[in-house]
Short mmCIF file of C-alpha atoms and ligand atoms in Angstrom, two decimals:
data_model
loop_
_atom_site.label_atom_id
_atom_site.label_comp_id
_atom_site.label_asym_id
_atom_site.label_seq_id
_atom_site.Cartn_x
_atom_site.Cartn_y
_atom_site.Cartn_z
CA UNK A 1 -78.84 54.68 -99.62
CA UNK A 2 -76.38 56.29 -97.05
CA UNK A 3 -77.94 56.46 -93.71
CA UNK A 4 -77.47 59.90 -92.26
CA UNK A 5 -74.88 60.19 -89.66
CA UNK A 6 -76.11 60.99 -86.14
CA UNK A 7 -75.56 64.89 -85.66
CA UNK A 8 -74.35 65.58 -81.46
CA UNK A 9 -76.69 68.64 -81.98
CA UNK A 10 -77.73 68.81 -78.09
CA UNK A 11 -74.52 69.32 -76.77
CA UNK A 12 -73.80 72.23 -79.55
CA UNK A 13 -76.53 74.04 -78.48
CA UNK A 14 -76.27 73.50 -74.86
CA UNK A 15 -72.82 75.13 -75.17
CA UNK A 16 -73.96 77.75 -77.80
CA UNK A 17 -76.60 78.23 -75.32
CA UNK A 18 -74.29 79.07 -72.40
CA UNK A 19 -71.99 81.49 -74.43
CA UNK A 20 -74.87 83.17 -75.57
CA UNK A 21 -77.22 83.51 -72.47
CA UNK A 22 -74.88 82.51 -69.37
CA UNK A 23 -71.86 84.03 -70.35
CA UNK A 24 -73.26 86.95 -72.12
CA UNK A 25 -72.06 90.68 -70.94
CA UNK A 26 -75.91 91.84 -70.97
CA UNK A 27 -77.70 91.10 -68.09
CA UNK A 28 -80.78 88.82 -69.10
CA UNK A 29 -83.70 86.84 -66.98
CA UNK A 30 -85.91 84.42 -68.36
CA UNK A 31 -89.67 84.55 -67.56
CA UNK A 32 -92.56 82.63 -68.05
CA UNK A 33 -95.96 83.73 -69.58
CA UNK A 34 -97.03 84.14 -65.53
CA UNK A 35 -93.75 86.15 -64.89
CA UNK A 36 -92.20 83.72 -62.93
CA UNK A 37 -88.32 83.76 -63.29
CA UNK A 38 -87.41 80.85 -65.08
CA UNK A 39 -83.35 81.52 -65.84
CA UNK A 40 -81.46 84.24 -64.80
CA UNK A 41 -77.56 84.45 -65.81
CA UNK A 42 -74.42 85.66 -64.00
CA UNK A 43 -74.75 89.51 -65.68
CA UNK A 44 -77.87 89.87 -64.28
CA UNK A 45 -77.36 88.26 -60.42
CA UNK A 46 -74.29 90.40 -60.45
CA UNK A 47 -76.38 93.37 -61.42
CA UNK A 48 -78.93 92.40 -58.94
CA UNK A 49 -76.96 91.12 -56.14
CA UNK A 50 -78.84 88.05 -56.04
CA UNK A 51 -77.93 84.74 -55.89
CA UNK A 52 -79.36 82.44 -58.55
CA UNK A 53 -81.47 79.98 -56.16
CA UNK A 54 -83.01 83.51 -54.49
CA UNK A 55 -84.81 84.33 -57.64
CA UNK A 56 -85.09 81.16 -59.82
CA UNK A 57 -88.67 79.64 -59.86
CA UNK A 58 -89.80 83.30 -58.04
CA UNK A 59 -91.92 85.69 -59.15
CA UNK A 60 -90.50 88.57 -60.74
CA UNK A 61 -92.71 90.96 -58.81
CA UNK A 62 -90.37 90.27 -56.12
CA UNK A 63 -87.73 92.41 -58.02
CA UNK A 64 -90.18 95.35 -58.73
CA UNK A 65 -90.66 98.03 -56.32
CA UNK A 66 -94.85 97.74 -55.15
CA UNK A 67 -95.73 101.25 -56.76
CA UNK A 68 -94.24 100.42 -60.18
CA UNK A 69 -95.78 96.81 -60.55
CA UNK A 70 -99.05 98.09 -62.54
CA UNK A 71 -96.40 99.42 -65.19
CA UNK A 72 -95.07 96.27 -64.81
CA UNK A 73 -97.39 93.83 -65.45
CA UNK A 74 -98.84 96.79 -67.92
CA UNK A 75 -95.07 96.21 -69.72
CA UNK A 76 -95.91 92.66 -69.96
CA UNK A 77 -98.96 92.82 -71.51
CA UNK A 78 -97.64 95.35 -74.35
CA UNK A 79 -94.76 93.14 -75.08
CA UNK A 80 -96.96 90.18 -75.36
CA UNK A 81 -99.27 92.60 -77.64
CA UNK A 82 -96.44 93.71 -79.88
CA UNK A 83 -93.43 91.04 -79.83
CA UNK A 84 -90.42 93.65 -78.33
CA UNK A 85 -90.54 96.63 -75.81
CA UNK A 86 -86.58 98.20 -76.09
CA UNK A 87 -85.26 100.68 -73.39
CA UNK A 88 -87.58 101.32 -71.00
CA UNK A 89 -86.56 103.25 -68.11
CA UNK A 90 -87.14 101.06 -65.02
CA UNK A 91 -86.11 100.14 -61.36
CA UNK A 92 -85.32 96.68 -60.18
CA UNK A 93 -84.79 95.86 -56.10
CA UNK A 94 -81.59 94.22 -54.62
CA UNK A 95 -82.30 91.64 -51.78
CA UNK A 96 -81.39 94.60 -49.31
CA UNK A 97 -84.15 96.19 -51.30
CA UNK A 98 -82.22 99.08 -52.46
CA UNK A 99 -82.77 100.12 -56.18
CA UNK A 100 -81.01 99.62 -59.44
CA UNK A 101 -81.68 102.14 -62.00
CA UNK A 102 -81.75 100.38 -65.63
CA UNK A 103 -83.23 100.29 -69.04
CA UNK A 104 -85.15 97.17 -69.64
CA UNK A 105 -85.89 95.25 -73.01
CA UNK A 106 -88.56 92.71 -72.92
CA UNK A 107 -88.64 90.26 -75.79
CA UNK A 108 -91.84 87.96 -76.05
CA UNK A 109 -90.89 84.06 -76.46
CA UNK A 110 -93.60 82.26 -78.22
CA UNK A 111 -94.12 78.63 -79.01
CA UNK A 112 -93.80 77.33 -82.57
CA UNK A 113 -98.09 78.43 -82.78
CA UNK A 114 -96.75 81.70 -82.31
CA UNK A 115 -98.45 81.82 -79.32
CA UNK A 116 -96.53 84.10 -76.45
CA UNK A 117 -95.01 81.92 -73.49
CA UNK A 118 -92.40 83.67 -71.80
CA UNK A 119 -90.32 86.93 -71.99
CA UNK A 120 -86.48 87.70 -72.22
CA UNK A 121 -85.58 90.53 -70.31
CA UNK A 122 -82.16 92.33 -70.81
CA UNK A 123 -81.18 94.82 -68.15
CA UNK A 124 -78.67 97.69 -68.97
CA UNK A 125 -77.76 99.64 -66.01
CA UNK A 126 -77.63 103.44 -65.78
CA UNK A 127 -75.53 105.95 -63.69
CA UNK A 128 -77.29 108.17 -61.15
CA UNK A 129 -76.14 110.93 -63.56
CA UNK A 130 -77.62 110.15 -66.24
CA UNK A 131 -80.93 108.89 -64.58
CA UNK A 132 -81.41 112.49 -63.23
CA UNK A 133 -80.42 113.80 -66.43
CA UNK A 134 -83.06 111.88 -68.08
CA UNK A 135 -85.70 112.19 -65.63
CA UNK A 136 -85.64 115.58 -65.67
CA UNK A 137 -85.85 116.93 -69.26
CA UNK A 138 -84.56 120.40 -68.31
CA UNK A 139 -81.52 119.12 -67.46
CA UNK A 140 -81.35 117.06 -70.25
CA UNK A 141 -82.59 119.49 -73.08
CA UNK A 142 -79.32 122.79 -71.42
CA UNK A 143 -77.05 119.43 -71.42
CA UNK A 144 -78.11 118.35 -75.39
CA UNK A 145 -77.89 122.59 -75.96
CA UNK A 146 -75.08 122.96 -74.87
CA UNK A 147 -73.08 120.17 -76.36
CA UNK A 148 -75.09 121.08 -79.65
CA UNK A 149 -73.44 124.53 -79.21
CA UNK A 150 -69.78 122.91 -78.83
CA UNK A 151 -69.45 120.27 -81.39
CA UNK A 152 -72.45 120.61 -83.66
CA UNK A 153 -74.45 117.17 -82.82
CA UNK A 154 -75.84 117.06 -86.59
CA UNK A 155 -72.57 117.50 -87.50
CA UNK A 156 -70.78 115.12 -85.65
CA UNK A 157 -73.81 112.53 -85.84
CA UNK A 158 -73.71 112.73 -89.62
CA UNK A 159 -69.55 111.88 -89.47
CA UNK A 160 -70.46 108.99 -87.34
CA UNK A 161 -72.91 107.72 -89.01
CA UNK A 162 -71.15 107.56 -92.41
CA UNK A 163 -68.18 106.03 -90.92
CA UNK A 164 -70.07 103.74 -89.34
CA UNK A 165 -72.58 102.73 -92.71
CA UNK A 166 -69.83 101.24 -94.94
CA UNK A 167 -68.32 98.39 -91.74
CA UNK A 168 -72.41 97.89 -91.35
CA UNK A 169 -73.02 96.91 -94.87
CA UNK A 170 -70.17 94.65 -95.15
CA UNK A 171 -71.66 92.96 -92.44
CA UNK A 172 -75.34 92.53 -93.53
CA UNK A 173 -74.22 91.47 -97.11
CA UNK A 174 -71.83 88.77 -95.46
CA UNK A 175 -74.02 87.65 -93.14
CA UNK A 176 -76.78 87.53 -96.16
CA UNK A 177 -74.78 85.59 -98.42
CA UNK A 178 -74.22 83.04 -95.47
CA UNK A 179 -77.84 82.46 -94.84
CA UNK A 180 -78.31 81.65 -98.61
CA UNK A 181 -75.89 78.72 -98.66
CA UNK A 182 -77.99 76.05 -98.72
CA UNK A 183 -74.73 73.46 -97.61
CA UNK A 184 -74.25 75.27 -94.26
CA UNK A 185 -75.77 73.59 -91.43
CA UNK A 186 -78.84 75.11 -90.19
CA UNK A 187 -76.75 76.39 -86.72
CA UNK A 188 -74.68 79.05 -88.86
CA UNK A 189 -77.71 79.69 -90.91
CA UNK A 190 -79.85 80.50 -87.79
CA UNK A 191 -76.44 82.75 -86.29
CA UNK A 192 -76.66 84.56 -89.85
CA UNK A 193 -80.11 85.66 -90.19
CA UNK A 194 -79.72 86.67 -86.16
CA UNK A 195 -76.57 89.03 -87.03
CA UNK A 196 -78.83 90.26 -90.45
CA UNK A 197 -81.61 91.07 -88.36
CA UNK A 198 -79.56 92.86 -86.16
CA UNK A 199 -77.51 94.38 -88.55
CA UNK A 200 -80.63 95.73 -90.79
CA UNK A 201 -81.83 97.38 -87.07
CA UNK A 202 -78.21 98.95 -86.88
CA UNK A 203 -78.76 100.27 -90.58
CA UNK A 204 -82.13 101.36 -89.81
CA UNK A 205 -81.16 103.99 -86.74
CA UNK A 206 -77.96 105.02 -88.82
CA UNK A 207 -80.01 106.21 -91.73
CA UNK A 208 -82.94 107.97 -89.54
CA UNK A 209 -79.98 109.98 -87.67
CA UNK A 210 -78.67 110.85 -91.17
CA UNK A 211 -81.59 111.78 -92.46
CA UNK A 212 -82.09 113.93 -89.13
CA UNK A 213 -78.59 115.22 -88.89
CA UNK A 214 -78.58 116.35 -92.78
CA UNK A 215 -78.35 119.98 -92.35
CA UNK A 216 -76.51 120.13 -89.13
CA UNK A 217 -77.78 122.61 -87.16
CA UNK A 218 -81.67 124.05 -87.54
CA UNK A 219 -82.01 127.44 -89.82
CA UNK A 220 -84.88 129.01 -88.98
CA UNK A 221 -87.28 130.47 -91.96
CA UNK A 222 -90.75 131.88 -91.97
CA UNK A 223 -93.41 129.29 -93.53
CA UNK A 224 -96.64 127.73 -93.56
CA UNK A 225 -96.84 124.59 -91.59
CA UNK A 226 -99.29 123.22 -93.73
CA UNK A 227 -96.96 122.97 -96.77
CA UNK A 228 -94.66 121.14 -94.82
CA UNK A 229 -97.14 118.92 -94.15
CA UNK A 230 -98.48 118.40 -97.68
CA UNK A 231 -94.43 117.97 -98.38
CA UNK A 232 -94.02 115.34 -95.88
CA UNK A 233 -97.60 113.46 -96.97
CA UNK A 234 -95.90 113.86 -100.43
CA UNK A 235 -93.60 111.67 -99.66
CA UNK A 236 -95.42 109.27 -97.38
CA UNK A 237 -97.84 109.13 -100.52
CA UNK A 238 -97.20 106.03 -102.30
CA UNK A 239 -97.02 103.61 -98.59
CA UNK A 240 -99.95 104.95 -97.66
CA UNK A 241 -101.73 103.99 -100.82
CA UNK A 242 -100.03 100.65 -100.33
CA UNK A 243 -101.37 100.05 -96.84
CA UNK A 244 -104.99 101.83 -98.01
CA UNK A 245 -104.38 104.85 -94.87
CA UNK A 246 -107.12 107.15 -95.92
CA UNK A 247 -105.41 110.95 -95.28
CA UNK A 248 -107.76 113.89 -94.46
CA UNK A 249 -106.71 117.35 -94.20
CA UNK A 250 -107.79 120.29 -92.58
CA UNK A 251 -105.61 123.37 -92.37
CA UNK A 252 -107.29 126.56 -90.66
CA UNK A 253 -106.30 129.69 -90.74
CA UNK A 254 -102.74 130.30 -89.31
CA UNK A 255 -99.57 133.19 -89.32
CA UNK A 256 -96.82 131.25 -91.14
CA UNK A 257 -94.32 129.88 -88.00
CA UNK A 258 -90.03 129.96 -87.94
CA UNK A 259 -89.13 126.68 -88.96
CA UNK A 260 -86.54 124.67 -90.80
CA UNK A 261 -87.88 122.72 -93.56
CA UNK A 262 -85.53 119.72 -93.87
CA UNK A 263 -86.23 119.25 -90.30
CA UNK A 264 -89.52 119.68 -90.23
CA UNK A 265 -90.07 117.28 -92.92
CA UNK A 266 -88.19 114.05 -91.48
CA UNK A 267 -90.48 115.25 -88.22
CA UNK A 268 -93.73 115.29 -89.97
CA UNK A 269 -92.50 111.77 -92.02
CA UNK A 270 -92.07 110.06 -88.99
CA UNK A 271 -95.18 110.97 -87.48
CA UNK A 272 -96.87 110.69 -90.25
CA UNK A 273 -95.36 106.91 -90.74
CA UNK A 274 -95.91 105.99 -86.67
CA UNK A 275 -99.20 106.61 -87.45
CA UNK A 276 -99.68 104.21 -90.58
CA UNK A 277 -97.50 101.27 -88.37
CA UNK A 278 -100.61 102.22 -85.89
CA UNK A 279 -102.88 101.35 -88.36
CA UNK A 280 -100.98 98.27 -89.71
CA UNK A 281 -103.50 98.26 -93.32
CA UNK A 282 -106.67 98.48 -90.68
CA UNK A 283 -109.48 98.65 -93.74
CA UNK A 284 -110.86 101.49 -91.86
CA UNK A 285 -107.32 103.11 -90.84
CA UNK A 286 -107.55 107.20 -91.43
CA UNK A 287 -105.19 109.50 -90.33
CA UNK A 288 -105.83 112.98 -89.44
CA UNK A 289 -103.78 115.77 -90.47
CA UNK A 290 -104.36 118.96 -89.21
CA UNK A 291 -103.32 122.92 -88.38
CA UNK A 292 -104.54 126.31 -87.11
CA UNK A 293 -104.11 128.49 -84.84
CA UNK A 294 -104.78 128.72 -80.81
CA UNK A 295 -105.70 131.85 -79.37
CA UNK A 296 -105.35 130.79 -75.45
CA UNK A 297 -102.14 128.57 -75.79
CA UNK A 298 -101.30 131.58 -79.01
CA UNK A 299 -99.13 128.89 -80.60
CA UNK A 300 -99.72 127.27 -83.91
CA UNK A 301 -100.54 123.85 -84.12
CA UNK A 302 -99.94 120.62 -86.52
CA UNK A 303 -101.92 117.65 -85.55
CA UNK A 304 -101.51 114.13 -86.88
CA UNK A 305 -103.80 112.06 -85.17
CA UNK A 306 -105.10 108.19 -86.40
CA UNK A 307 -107.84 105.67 -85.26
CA UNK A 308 -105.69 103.07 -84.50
CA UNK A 309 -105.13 101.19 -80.97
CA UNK A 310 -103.41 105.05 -79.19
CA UNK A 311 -100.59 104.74 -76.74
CA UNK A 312 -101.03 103.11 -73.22
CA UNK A 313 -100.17 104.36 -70.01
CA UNK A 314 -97.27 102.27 -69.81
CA UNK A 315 -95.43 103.79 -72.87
CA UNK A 316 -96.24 107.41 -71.99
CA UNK A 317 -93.08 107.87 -69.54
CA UNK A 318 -91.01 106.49 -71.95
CA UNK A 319 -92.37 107.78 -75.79
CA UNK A 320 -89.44 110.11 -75.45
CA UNK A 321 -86.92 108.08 -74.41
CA UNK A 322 -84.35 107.89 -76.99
CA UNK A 323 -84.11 104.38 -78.28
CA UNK A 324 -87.45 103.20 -76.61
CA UNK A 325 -89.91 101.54 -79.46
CA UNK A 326 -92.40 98.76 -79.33
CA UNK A 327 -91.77 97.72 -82.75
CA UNK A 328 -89.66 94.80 -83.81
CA UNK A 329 -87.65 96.93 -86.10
CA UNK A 330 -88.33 100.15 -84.51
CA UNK A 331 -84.98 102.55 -84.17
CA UNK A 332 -87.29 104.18 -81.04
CA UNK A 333 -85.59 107.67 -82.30
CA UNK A 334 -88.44 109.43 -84.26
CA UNK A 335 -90.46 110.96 -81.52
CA UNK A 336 -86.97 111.84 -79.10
CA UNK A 337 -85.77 113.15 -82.10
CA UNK A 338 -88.82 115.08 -83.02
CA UNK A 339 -88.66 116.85 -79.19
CA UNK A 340 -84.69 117.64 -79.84
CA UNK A 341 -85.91 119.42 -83.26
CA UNK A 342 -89.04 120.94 -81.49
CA UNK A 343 -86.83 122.40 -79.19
CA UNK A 344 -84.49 124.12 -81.24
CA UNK A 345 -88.06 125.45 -83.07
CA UNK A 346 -88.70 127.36 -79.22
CA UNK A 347 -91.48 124.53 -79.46
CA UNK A 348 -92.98 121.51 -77.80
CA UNK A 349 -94.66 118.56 -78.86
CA UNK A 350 -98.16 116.98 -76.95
CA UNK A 351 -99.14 113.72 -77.14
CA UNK A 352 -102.90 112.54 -76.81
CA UNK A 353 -105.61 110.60 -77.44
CA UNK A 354 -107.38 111.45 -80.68
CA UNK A 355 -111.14 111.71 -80.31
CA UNK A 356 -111.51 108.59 -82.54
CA UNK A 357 -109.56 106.59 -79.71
CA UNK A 358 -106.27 106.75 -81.12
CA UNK A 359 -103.19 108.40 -80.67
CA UNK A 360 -102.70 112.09 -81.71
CA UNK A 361 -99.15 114.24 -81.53
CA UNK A 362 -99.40 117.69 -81.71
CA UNK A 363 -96.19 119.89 -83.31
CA UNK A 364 -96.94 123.29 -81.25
CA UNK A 365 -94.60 126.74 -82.69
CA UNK A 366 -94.76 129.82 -80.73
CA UNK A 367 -92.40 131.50 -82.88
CA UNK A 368 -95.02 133.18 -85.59
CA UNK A 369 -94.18 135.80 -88.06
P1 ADP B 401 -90.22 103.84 -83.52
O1 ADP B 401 -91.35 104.29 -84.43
O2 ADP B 401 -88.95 103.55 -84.24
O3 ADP B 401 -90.61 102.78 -82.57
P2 ADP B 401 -90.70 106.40 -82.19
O4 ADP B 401 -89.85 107.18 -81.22
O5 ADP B 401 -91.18 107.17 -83.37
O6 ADP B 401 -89.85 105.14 -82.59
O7 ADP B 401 -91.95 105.82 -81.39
C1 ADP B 401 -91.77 105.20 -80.13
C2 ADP B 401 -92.96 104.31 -79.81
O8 ADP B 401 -94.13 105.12 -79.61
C3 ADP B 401 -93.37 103.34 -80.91
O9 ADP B 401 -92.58 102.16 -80.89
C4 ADP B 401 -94.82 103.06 -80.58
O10 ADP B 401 -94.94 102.09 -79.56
C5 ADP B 401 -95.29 104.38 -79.98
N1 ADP B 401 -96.07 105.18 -80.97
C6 ADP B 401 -95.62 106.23 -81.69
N2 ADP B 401 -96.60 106.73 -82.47
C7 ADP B 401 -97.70 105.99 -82.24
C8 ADP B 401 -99.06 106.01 -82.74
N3 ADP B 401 -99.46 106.89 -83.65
N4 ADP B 401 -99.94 105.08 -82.24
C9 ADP B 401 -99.54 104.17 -81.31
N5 ADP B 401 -98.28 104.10 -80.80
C10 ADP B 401 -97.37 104.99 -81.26
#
């Protein structure tokens, strides 16, 4: 028997290591399971202004301004709860205690009992201008008009989104075909199924903004909003039988609203499927789907509402964010979408707590026939 030759498999990953964290563009800290910083690279000290000694071994409540550290440690707790939190809107302090306006990612680390012991944090920094433009939706919504008015954003999504399909699937069947050779050693498999999961992510948000941007811009036609719910249930049919959602219905009396089908069915889809992910096969998972009308607020409503675990206070800021999702392969672009398309309806969209204890989202129309 040939003995097996000693691999030098520390110093490969120590370098791999340093390329990949260290060296890295993206600003990232390392935390432990009590949010104390345990590495920090040179993006984020740059990005922070501090030096690496300041913060190392610290708490990272140092870095959060005193009224936001309930969202904080609130954050922590989610990501702990659900594995990833991507593109929240946050602020981090400089040692001269002025603020840096970023999106944050938190990525729970767990132990090989899957147990979580530390987070990843990656910081991407954000001009004033778009802050404000974000914070305040108004500004954002005539901005997203306007440009929708110039180029046609369905139109020039759906161009960039085909161009971009064809490189993306090159790159998830390479990288597939890689991770299934048994003879490559187990570093290039790892790097393989990391650019395939990211890659299938990539995929993911290209196909919901193609499925979104299908008919470029929204045409308007009188109809019921409970058939394009039934539609969109339709569809959802055979994954809710798979994951045993029980669906009730109750439409009320209501004029038919001004809406564009297509649209409205990706909308109601994604709701629809949020809601089942909720659920995640609960045996006694039921979603709620229903309409009417409302004299005082004299719009028309479409309610899909679940009994699952509802949306914490931490999330609520950011639901609309585009890209923000706590799901590991979330594209975070079904509910900012679903405002974008409410808007062009003349509508809004309100977010709740069902009376079962879960989350509800409300499609409101004021635009009857
Ligand atoms: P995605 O589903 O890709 O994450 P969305 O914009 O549709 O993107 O949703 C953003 C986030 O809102 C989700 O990641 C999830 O945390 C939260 N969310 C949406 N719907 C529900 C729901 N019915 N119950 C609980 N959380 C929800």
């Amino acid at each position: 028997m040939t003995e097996k030759k000693e691999q030098p498999v520390m110093p490969v990953h120590r370098s791999l290591f340093d390329a990949l964290f260290y060296r890295a563009q993206e600003a990232m800290l390392v935390l432990d399971r009590g949010l104390n910083v345990l590495l920090v690279n040179n993006a984020a000290l740059k990005l922070l202004g501090w030096t690496e000694q300041d913060i190392t071994g610290k708490p990272a409540s140092a870095l959060v301004l005193e009224k936001d550290l309930k969202e904080f440690f609130e954050m922590a707790e989610l990501t702990a709860k659900n594995g990833v939190m991507r593109n929240c809107r946050f602020y981090l302090l400089t040692p001269a205690k002025s603020i840096v306006r970023l999106f944050l990612t938190a990525q729970a680390l767990k132990d090989p009992s899957g147990a979580v012991n530390g987070f990843c944090l990656s910081l991407s920094p954000v001009s004033p201008d778009e802050w404000s433009a974000l914070k305040d939706p108004h500004v954002f919504r005539a901005a997203a008009r306007k440009l929708n008015r110039l180029t046609s954003v369905g139109q020039l999504t759906s161009m960039f989104a085909h161009d971009i399909k064809n490189p993306l699937h090159v790159i998830l069947s390479t990288s597939e075909l890689l991770r299934a050779q048994e003879d490559q050693p187990e570093q290039v498999r790892s790097g393989a199924e990391l650019i395939e999961r990211n890659a299938r992510r990539a995929s993911k948000i290209v196909k919901t903004l193609l499925d979104f941007s299908r008919s470029g811009m929204c045409r308007l036609e009188p109809h019921p909003v409970e058939s394009a719910a039934e539609y969109a249930i339709e569809l959802m049919d055979s994954s809710l039988k798979a994951g045993k959602v029980k669906v009730s219905k109750e439409f009320g009396k209501a004029p038919k609203v001004f809406l564009d089908p297509n649209y409205m069915h990706s909308v109601i889809y994604n709701l629809l499927n949020n809601a089942a992910q909720a659920l995640d096969g609960a045996p006694s998972g039921e979603i709620k789907v229903s309409s009417g009308w409302l004299e005082a607020e004299r719009e028309v409503f479409l309610t899909i509402s679940d009994n699952g675990p509802g949306m914490e206070s931490a999330m609520l800021e950011n639901l609309f964010q585009p890209f923000f999702t706590t799901k590991e392969n979330g594209t975070g672009l079904g509910l900012y979408l679903a405002r974008q398309i409410m808007d062009e309806h003349g509508g809004r969209i309100v977010v709740g707590q069902s009376p079962e204890g879960g989350a509800s989202v409300s499609l409101r129309f004021r635009k009857t026939v």
